[in-house]
Short mmCIF file of C-alpha atoms in Angstrom, two decimals:
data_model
loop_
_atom_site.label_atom_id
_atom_site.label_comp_id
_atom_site.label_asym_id
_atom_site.label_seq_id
_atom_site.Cartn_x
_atom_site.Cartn_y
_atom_site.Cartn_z
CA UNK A 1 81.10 -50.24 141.02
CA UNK A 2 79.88 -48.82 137.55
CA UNK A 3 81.15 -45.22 136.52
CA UNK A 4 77.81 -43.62 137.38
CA UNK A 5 78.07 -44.80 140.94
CA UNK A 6 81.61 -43.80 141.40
CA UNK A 7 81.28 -40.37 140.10
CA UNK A 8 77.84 -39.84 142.40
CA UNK A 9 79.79 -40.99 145.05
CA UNK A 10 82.95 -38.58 144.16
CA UNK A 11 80.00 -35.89 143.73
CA UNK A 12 78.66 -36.32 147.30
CA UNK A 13 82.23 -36.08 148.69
CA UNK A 14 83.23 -32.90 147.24
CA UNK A 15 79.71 -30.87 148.35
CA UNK A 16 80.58 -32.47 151.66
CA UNK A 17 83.78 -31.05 151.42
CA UNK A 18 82.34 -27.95 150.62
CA UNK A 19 79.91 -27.79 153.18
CA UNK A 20 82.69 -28.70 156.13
CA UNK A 21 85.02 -25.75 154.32
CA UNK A 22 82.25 -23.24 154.59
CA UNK A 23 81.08 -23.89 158.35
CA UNK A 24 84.50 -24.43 159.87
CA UNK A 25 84.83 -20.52 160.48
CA UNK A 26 81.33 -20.37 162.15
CA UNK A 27 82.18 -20.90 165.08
CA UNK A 28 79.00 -20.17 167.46
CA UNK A 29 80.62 -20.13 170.73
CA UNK A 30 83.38 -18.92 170.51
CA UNK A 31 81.88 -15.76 168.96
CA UNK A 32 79.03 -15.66 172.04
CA UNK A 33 81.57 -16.34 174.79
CA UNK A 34 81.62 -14.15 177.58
CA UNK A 35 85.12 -12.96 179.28
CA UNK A 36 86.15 -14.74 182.81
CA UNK A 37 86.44 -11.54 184.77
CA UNK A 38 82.65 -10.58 183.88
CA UNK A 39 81.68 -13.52 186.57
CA UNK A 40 84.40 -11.91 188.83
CA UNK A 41 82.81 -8.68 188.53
CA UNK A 42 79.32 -9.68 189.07
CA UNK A 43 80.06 -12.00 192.09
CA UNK A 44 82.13 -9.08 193.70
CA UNK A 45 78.66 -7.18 193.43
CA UNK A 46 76.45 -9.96 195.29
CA UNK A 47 74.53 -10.00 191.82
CA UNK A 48 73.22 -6.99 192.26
CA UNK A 49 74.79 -5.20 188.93
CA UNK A 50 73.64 -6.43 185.68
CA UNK A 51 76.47 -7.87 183.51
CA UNK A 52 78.43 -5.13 181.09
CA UNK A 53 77.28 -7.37 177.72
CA UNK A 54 75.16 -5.50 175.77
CA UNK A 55 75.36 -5.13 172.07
CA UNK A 56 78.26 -2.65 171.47
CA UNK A 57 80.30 -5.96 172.99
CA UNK A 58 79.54 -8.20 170.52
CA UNK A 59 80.16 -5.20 167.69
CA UNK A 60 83.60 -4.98 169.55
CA UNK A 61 83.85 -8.49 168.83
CA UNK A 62 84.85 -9.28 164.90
CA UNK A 63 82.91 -12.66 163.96
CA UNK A 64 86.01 -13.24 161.74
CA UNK A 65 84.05 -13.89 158.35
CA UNK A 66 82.02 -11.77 155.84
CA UNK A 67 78.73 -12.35 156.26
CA UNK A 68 77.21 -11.67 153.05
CA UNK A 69 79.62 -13.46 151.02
CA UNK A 70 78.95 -16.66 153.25
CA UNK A 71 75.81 -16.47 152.69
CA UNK A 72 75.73 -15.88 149.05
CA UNK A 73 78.47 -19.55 149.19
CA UNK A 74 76.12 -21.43 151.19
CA UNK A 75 73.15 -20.47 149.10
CA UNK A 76 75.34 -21.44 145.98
CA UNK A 77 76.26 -24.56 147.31
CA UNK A 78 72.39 -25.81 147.83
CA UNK A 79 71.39 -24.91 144.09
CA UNK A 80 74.65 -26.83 142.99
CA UNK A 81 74.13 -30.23 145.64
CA UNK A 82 69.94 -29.91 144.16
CA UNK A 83 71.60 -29.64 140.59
CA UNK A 84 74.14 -32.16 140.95
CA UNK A 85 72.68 -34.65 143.18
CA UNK A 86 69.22 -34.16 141.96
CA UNK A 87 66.25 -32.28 144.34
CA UNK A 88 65.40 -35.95 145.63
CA UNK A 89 68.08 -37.44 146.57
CA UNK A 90 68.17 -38.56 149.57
CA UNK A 91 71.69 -38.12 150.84
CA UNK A 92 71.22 -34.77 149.13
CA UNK A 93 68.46 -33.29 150.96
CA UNK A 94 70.28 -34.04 154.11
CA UNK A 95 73.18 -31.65 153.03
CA UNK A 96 70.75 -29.25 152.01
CA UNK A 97 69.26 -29.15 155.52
CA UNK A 98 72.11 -28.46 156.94
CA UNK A 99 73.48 -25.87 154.61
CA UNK A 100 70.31 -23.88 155.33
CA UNK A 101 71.17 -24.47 158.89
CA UNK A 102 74.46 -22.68 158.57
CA UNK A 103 72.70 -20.25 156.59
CA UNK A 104 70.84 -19.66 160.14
CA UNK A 105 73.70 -19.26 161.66
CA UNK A 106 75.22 -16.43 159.97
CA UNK A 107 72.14 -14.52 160.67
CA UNK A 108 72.07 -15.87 164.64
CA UNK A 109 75.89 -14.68 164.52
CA UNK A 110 75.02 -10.68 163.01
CA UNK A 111 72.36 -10.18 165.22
CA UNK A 112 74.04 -10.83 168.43
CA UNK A 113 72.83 -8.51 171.51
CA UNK A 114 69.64 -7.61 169.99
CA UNK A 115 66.00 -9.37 169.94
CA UNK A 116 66.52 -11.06 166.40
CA UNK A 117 69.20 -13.14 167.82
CA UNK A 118 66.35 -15.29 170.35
CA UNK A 119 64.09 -15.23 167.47
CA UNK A 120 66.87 -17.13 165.12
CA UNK A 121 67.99 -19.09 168.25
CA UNK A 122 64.57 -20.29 168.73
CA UNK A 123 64.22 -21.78 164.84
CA UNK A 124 67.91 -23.73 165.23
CA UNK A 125 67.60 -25.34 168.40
CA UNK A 126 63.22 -25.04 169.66
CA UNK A 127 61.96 -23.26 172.99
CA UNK A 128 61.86 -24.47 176.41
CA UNK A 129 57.84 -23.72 175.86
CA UNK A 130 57.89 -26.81 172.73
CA UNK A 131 56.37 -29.91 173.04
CA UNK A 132 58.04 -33.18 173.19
CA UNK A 133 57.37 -35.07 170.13
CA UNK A 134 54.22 -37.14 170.18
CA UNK A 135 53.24 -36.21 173.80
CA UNK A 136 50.91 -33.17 175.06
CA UNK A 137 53.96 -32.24 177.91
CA UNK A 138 56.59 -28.80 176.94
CA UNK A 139 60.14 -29.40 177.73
CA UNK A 140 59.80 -26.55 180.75
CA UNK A 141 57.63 -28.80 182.08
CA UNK A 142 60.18 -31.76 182.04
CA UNK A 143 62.43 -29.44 183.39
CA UNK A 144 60.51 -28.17 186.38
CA UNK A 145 59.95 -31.98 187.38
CA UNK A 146 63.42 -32.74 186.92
CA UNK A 147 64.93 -30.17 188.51
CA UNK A 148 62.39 -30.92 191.73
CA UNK A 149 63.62 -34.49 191.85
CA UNK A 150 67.11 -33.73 191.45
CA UNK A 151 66.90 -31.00 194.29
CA UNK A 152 65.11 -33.07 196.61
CA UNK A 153 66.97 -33.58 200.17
CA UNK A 154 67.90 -37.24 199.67
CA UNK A 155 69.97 -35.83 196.25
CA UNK A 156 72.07 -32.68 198.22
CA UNK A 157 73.38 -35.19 200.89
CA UNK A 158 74.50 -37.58 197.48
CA UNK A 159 76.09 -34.69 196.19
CA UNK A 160 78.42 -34.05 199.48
CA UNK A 161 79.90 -37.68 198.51
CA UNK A 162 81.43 -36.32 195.31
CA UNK A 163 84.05 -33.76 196.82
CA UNK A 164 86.48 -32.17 194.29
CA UNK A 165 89.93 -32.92 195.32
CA UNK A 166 91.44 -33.78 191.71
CA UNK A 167 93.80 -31.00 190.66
CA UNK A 168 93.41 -30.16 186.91
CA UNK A 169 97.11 -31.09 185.77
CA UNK A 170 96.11 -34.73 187.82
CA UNK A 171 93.02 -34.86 185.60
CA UNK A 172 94.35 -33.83 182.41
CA UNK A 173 96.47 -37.20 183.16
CA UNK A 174 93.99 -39.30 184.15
CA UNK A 175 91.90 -38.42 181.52
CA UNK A 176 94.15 -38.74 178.64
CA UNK A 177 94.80 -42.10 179.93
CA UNK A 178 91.36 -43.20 180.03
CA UNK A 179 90.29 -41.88 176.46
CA UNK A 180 93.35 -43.21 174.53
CA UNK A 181 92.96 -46.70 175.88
CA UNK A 182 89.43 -45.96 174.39
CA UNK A 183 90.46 -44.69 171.30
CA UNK A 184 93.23 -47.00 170.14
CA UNK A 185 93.35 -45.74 167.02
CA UNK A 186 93.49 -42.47 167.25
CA UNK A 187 95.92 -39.87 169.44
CA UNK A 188 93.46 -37.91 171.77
CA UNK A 189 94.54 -34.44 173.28
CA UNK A 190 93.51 -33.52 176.38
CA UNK A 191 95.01 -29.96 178.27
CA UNK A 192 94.86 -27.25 180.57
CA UNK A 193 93.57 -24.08 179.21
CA UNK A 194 93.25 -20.74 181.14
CA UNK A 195 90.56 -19.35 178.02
CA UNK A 196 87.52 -21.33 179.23
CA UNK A 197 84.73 -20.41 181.23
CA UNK A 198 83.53 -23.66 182.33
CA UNK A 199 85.25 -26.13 183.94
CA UNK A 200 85.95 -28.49 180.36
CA UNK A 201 85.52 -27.85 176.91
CA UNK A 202 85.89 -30.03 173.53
CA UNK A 203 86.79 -29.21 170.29
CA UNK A 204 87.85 -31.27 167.25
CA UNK A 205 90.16 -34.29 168.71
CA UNK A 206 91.05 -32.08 171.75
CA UNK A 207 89.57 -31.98 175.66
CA UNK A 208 90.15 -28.54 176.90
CA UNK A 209 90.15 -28.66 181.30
CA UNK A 210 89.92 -24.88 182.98
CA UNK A 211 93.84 -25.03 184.81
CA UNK A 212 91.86 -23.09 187.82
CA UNK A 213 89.18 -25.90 188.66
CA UNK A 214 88.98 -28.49 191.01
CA UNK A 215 87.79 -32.09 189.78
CA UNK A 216 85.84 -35.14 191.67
CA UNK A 217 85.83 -38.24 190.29
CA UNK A 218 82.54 -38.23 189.37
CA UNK A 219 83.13 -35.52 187.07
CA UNK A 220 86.12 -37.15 185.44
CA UNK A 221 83.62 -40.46 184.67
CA UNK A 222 81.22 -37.55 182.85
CA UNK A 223 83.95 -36.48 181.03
CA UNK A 224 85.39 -39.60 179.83
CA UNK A 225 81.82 -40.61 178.15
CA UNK A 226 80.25 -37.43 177.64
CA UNK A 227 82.66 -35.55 176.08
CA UNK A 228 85.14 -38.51 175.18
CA UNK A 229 82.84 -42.07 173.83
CA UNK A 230 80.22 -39.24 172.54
CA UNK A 231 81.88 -36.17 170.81
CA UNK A 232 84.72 -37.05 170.50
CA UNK A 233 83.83 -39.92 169.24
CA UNK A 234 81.50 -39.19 166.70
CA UNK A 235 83.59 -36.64 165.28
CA UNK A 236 86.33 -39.47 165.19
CA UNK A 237 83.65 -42.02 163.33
CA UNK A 238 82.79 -38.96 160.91
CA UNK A 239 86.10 -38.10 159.88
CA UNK A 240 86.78 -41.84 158.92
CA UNK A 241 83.46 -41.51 156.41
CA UNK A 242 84.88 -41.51 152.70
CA UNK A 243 82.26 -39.91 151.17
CA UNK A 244 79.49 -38.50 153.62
CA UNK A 245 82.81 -36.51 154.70
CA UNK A 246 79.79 -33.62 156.38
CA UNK A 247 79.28 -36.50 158.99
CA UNK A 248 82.41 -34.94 161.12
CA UNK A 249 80.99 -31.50 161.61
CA UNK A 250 77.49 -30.51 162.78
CA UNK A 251 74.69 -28.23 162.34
CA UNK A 252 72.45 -26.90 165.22
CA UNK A 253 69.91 -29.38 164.00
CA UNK A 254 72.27 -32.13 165.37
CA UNK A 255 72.77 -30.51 169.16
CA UNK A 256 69.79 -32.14 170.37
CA UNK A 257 70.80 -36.08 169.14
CA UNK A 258 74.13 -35.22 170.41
CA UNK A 259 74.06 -33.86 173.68
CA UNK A 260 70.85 -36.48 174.82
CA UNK A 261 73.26 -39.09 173.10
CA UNK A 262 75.90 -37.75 175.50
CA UNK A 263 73.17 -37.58 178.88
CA UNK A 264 72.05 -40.81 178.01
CA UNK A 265 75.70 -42.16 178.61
CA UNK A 266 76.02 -40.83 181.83
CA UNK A 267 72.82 -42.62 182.71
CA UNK A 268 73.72 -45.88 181.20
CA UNK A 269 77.47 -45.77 183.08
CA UNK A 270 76.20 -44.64 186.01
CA UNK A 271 78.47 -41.64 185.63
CA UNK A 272 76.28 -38.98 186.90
CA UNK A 273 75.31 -37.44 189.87
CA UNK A 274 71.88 -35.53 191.09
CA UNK A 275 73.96 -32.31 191.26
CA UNK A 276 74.83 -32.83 187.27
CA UNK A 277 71.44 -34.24 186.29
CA UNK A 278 69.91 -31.30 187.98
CA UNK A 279 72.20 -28.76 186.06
CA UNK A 280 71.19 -29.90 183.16
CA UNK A 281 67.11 -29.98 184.16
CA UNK A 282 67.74 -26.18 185.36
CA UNK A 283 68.99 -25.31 181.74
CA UNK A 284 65.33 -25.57 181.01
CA UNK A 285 64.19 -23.45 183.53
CA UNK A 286 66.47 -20.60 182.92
CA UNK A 287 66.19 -20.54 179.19
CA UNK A 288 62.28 -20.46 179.74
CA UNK A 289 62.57 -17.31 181.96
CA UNK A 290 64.60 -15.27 179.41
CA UNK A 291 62.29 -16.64 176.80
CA UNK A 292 59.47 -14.46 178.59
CA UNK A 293 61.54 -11.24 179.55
CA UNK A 294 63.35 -12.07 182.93
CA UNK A 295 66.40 -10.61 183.07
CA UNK A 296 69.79 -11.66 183.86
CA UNK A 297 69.89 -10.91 187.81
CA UNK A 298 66.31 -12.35 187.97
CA UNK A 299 66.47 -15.30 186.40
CA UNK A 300 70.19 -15.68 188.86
CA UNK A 301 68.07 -14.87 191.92
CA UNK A 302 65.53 -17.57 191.05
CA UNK A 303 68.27 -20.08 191.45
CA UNK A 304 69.74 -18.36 194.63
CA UNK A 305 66.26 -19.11 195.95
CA UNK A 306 66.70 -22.66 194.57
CA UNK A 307 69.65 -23.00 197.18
CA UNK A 308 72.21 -22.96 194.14
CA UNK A 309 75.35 -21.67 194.88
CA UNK A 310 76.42 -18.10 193.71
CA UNK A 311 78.90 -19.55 191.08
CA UNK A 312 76.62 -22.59 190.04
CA UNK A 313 73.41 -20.00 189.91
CA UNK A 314 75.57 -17.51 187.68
CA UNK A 315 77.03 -19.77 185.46
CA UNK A 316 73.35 -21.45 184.53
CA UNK A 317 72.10 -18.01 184.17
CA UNK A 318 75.31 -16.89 181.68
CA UNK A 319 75.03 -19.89 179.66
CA UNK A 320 71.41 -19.34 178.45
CA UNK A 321 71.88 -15.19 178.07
CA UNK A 322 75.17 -15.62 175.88
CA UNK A 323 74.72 -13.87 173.15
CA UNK A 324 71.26 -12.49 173.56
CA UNK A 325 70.18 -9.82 176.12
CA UNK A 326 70.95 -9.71 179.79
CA UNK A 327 67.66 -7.36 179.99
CA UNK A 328 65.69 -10.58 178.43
CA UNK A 329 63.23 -11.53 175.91
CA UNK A 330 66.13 -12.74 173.96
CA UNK A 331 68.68 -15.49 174.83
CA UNK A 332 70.94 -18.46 173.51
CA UNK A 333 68.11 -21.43 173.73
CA UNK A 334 70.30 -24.24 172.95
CA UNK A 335 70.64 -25.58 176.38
CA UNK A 336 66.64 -27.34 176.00
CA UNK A 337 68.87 -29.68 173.92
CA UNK A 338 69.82 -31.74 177.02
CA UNK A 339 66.78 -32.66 178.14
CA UNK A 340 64.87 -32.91 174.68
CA UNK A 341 67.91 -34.82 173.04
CA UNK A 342 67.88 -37.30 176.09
CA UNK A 343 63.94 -38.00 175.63
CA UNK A 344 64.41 -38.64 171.22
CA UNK A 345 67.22 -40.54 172.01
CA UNK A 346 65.89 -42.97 174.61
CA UNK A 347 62.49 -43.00 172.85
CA UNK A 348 64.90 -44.00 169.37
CA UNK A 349 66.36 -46.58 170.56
CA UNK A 350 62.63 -47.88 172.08
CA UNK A 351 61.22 -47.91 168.47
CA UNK A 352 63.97 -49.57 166.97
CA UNK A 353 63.39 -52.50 169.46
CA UNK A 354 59.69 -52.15 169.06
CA UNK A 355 60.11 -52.24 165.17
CA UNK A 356 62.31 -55.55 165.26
CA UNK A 357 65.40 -53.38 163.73
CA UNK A 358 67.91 -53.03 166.73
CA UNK A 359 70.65 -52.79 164.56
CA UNK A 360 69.79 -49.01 164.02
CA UNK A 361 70.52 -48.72 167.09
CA UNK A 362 74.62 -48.54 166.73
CA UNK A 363 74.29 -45.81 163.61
CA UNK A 364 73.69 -42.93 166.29
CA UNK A 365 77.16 -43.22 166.60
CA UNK A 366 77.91 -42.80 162.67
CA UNK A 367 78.83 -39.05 162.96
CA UNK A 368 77.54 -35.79 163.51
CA UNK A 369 73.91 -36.48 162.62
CA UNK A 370 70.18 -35.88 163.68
CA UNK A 371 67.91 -38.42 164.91
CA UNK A 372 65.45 -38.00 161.62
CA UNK A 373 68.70 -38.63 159.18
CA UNK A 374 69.27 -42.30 160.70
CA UNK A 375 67.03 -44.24 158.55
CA UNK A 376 68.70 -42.41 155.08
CA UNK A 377 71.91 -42.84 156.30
CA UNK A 378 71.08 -46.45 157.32
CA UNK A 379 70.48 -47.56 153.67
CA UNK A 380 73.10 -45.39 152.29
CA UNK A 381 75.28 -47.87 154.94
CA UNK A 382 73.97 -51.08 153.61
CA UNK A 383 74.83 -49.72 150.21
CA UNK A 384 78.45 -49.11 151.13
CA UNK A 385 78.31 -44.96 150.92
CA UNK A 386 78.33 -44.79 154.72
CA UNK A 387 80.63 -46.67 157.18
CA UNK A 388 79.82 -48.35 160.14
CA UNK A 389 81.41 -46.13 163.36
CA UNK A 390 84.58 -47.30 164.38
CA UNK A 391 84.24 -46.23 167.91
CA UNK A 392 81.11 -47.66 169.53
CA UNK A 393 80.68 -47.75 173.60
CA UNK A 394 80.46 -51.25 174.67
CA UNK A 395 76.68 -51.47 175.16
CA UNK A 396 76.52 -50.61 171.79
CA UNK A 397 79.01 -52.59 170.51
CA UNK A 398 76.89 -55.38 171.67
CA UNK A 399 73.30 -53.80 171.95
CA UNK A 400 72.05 -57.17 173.27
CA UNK A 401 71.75 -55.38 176.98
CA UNK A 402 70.25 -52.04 175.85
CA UNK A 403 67.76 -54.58 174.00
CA UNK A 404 67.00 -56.23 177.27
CA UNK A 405 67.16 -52.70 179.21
CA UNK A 406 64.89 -50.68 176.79
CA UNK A 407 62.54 -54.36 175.94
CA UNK A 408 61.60 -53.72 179.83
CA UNK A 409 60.97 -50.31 180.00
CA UNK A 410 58.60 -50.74 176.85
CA UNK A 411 56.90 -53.67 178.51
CA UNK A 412 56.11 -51.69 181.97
CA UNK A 413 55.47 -48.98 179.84
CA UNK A 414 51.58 -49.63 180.62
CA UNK A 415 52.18 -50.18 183.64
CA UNK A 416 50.40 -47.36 186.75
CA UNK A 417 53.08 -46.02 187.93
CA UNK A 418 51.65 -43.78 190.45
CA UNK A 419 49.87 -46.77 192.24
CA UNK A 420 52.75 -49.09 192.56
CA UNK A 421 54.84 -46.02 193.70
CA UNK A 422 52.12 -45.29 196.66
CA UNK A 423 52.30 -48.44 197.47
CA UNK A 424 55.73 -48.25 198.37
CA UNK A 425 55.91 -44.91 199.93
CA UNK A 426 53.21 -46.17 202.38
CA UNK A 427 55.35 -48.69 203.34
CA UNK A 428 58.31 -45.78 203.82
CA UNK A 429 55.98 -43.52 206.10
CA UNK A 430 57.59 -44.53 209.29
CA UNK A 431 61.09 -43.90 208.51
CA UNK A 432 63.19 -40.98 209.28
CA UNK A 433 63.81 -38.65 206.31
CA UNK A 434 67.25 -38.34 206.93
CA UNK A 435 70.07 -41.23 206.60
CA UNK A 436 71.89 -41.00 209.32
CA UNK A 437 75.14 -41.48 207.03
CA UNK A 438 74.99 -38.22 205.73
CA UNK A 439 75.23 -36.78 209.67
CA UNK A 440 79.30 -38.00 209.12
CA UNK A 441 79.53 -35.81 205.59
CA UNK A 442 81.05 -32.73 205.42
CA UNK A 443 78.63 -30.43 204.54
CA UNK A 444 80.42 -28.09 201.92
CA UNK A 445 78.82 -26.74 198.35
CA UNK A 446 80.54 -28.23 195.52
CA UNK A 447 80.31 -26.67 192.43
CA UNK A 448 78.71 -29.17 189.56
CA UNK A 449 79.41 -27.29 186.46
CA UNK A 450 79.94 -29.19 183.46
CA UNK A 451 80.07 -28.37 180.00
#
């Protein structure tokens, strides 16, 4: 390696550096997060009082940095990765992207409670009224046909098989077992936390579980590849990077690669359930309503109506109006990121077959990355700047499945659906609608919430 490539190389690792430094205290959650007792409180009142967040809260609530001066770093940092690394470079203009995203940020963070903070929401992570890329559909209208399918009669009695009887301190241990046989490597915490909302959250190299919940099975296998083989695991892969160091922390622009990366997962283990699938489908719905001025008990009510329980209709209703305002026309949109990340993702790994390059396939594992930076970061792999990911789910280990998998989709792709589909209901027009199975099932609401 020649001096000129070593010291670019040293260059790009200490902007990284930079970079992770600067974003580590904005911490967008955390800052948003509503307390526990607020869903107490509102429950108590059949949803009939409108939650007690309004913007004095959030001023009550220190974000814990200075704003301007943040700013004024991050905005020094771009001029000095265009000035070192040169306003083309590839690698470069990646880090710049996501410096401008935490730029974003900062302003998402100040404006909490008021109207700005939807506007600011809306340029990080899109609105549930955006188009899927390359196709004349909006992501509330994936939602809406999701969320029918997933609600359908056939999916509530499929649901009742997936009773919650794991305790949390049982799934704390069954879970930590599972990932670290996973991650060999590496020493994975998983614990009980009383200071979570929802029923698991993940952070850094740790699996937070809520000590009050109740766990099925099913939600354990979520767990163990959605949070574990995904986040986990691509902050594991970007810490290992020597110099694209940025790779284990990630802007808003990389929610959407991530959590579809995570969705697809489920789908390819098997992992999921209609209850989950449909949480995720009814993101989409309630970010669209508080996108066009519902309010908070309106937008709870619509899933009341939707035969979602009281906890499962509040908590898909608090997730989208964190940080925004529970009287609407601003809320926290990054929950479209589901359902759009799941649609790039599966129509990534389609092209890449298409296109005859497969192996591109593995480098959505690399880090913390968006779908658009694969190709750069793909070279800047073949040139030895950027490692291959240590931890890789099986089927991408050995992609020669997902090739078949995805080769067959694209073939039927042309396929008419619709006809070969009434084809087969005809033949199903005789039978009765409901398996006689489910007449043996208890018939008790579980709640599906997952992070």
């Amino acid at each position: 390696m020649s001096q000129v490539e070593q010291a670019y190389l040293e260059q790009l690792r200490e902007l990284s550096n930079e970079l992770f430094r600067l974003q580590s205290r904005l911490q967008i959650l955390d800052a948003i997060k509503w307390p526990r007792e607020e869903e107490e409180r509102f429950l108590a009142n059949k949803g009939n009082v409108m939650p007690a967040i309004d913007q004095d809260y959030y001023h009550q609530r220190p974000l814990g940095f200075d704003a301007d001066d943040t700013k004024a770093k991050l905005a020094a940092l771009k001029k000095t990765i265009r000035k070192r690394l040169g306003v083309r470079d590839p690698l470069g203009k990646i880090l710049c992207r996501n410096v401008e995203q935490f730029y974003l940020v900062v302003d998402l963070l100040q404006s909490r409670g008021t109207v700005e903070f939807g506007q600011v929401s809306q340029r990080l992570y899109g609105s549930a009224s955006h188009k899927l890329h390359g196709d004349r559909h909006t992501l509330k209208q994936l939602g809406d046909r999701l969320s029918y399918l997933f609600s359908l009669p056939a999916a509530r009695r499929i649901n009742r098989q997936h009773p919650k009887t794991v305790t949390a301190a049982d799934a704390v241990d069954e879970l930590r077992h599972r990932l670290n046989r996973y991650f060999h490597n590496d020493e994975i915490l998983v614990r009980l936390s009383d200071g979570i909302v929802s029923d698991a959250a993940v952070g850094g190299d740790t699996i937070k579980l809520n000590s009050d919940a109740m766990f099925s099975e099913a939600d354990l296998n979520v767990y163990e590849v959605h949070e574990g083989w995904v986040h986990l695991g691509t902050t594991l892969n970007g810490r290992a990077q020597p110099w694209a160091t940025w790779l284990r922390g990630g802007s808003p622009r990389v929610t959407a690669t991530q959590e579809g990366l995570a969705v697809l997962l489920e789908m390819l283990t098997l992992s999921s359930t209609p209850g989950r699938a449909r949480r995720i489908s009814d993101r989409v719905t309630a970010v669209h309503m508080a996108e066009n001025g519902a309010d908070f008990i309106e937008v709870y009510r619509h899933f009341r109506e939707q035969n979602l329980s009281e906890k499962d209709s509040y908590r898909v209703t608090q997730r989208v109006f964190r940080g925004g305002m529970v009287t609407g026309g601003a809320c926290f949109t990054k929950d479209i990121a589901y359902v759009r990340g799941y649609v790039e993702n599966i129509n990534f790994i389609r092209a890449a077959i298409t296109a005859g390059m497969p192996e591109l396939i593995p480098m959505l594992f690399v880090g913390k990355l968006a779908i658009e930076d694969i190709p750069v970061l793909y070279q800047a792999h073949r040139q030895g700047i950027v490692q291959a990911p240590q931890y890789l789910p099986p089927m991408f280990d050995d992609y020669s499945g997902l090739y078949a998998w995805f080769g067959f989709a694209t073939g039927l792709a042309g396929i008419d659906l619709k006809g070969v589909q009434r084809h087969f209901q005809h033949l199903f027009r005789d039978l009765p609608t409901v398996d006689p199975i489910a007449e043996f099932v208890d018939d008790t609401e579980f709640d599906e919430n997952f992070s």
